[in-house]
Coordinates of N, CA and C in Angstrom, one line a residue:
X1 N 0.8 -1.2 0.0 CA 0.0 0.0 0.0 C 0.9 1.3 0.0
X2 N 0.8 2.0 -0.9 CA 1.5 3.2 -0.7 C 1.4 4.5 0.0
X3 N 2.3 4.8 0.6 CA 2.1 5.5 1.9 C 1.5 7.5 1.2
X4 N 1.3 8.2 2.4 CA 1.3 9.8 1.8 C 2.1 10.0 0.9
X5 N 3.4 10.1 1.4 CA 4.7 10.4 0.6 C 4.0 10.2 -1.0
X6 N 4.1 9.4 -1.2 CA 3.9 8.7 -3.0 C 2.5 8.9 -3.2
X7 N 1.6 9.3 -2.3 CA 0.2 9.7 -2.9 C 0.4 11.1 -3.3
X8 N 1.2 11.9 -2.5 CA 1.2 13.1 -3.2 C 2.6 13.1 -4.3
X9 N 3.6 12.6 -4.4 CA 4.3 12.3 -5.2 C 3.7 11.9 -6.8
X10 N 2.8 10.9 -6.3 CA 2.0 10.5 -8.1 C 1.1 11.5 -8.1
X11 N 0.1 12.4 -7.4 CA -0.5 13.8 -7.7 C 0.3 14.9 -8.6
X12 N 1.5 15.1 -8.0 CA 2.0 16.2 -8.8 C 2.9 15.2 -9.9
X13 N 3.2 14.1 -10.1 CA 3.5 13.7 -11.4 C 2.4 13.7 -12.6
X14 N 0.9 13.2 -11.9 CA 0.1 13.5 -12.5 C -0.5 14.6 -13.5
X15 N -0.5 15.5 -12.2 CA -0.6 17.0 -12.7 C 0.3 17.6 -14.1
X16 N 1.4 17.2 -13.8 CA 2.5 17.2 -14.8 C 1.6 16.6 -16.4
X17 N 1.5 15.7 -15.7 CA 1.1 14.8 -17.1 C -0.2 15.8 -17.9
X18 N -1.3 16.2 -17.2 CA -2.2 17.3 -17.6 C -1.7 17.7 -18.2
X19 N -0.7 18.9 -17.8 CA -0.4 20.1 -18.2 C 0.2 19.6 -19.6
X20 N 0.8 18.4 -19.9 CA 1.2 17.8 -20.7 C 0.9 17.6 -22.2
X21 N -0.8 17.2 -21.8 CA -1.9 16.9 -22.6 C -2.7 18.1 -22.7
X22 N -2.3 19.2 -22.0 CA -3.2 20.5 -22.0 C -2.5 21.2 -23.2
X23 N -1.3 21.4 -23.3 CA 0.0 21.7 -23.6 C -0.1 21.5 -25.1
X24 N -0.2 20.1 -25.4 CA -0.1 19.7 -26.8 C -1.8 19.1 -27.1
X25 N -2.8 20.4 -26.6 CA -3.9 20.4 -27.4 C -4.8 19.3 -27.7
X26 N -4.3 18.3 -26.2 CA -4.9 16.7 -26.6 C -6.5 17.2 -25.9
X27 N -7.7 16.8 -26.7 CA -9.2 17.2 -26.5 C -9.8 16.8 -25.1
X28 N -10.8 16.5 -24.8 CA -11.6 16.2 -23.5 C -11.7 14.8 -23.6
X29 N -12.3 14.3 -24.5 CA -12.3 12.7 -24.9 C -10.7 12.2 -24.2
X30 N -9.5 12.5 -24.3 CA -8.6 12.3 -24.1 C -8.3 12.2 -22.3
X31 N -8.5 13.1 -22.1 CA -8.3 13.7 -20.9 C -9.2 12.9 -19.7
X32 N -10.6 12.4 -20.8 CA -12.0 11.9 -19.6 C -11.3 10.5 -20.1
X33 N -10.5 9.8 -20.7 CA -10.3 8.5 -20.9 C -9.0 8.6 -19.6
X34 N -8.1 9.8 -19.3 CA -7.0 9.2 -18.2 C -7.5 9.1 -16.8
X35 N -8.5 9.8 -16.5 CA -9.3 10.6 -15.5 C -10.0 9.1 -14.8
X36 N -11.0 8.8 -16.4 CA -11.6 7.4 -15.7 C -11.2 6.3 -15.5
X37 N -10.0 6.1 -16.3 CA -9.1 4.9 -15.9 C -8.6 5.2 -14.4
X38 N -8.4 6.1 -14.0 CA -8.1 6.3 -12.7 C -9.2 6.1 -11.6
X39 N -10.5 6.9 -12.3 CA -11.4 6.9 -10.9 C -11.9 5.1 -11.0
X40 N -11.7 4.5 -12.0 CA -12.1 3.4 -12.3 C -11.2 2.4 -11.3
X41 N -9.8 2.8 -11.6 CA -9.0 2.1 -10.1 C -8.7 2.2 -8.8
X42 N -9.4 3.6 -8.9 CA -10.3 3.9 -7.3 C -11.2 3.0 -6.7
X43 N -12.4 2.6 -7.4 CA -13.4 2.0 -7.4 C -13.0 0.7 -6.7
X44 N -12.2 0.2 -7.8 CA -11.7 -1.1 -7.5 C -10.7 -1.7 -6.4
X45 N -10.1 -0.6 -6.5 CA -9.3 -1.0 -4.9 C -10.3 -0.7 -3.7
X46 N -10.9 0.6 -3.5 CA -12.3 0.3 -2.3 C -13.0 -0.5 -2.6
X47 N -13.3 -1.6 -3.8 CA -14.1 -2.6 -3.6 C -13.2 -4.2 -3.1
X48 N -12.0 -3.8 -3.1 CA -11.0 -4.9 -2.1 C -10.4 -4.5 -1.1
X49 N -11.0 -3.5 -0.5 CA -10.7 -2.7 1.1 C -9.2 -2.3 1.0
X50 N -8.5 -2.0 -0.2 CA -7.5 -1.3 -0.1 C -7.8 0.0 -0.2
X51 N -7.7 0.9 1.3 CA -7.9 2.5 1.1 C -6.8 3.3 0.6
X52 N -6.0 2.6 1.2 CA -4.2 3.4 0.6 C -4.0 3.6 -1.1
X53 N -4.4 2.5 -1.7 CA -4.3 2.2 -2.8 C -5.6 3.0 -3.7
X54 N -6.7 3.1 -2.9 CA -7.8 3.8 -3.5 C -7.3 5.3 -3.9
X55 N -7.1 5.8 -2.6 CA -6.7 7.5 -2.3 C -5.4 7.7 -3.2
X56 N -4.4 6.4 -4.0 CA -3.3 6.8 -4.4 C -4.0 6.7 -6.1
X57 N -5.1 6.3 -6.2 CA -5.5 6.1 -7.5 C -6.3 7.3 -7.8
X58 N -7.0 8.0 -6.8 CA -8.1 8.7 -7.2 C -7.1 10.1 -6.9
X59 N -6.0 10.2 -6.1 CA -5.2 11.6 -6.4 C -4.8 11.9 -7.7
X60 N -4.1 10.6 -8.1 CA -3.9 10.6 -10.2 C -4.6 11.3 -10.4
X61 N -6.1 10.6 -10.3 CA -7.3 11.4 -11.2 C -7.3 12.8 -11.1
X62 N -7.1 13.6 -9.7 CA -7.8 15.0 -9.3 C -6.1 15.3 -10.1
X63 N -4.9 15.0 -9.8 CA -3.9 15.5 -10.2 C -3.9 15.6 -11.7
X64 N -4.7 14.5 -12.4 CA -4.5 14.8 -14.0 C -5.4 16.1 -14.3
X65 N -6.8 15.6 -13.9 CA -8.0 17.4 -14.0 C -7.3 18.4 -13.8
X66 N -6.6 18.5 -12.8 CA -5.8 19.7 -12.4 C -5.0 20.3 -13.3
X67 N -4.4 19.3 -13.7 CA -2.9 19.6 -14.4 C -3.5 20.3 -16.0
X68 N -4.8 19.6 -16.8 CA -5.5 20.1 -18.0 C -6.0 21.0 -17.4
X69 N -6.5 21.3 -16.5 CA -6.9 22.7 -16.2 C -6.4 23.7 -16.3
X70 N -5.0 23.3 -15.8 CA -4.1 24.8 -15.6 C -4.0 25.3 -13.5
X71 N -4.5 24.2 -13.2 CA -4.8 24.2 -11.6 C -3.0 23.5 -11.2
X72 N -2.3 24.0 -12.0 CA -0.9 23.6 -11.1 C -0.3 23.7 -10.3
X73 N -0.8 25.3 -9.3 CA -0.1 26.0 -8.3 C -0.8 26.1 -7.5
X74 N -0.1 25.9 -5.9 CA -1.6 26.2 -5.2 C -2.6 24.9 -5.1
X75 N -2.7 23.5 -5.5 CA -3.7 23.1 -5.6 C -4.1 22.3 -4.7
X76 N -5.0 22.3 -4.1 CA -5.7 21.5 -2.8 C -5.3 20.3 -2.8
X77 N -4.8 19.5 -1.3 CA -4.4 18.2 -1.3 C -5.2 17.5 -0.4
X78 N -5.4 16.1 -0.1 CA -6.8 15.4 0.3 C -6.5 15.6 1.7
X79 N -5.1 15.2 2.0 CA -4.9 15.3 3.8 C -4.6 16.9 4.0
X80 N -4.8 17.9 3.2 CA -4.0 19.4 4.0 C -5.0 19.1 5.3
X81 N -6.0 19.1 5.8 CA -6.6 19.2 6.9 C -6.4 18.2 8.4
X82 N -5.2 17.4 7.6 CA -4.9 16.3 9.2 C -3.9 16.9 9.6

């Protein structure tokens, strides 16, 4: 299970990746195919009671949205509040 460290670690690689696909003009279709493959392996790890593994799947996701957004600076993280 992978710990904080590497959840936020694959968030801002993610984000990267956005900005990546933002960058070189790749469409929504594109972007809602990386997004749901991710929330898709969210799903799946909460449906085998891996939370660590959920939370490290569904940061990708908010990290890729973000990153096609243009949301790269500044961007809200799941634990800022613990």
């Amino acid at each position: 299970e992978p710990g904080r460290r590497m959840i936020h670690k694959a968030r801002a690689y993610a984000r990267g990746m956005g900005f990546v696909l933002r960058k070189h003009n790749y469409g929504l279709s594109c972007v809602t195919y990386w997004v749901l493959r991710s929330l898709f392996n969210t799903f799946r790890h909460l449906l085998m009671g891996k939370t660590m593994s959920a939370l490290f799947y569904y940061s990708v996701a908010c990290g890729r949205l973000e990153g096609w957004l243009g949301m790269t600076a500044n961007a809200y993280h799941w634990d800022q509040d613990f």
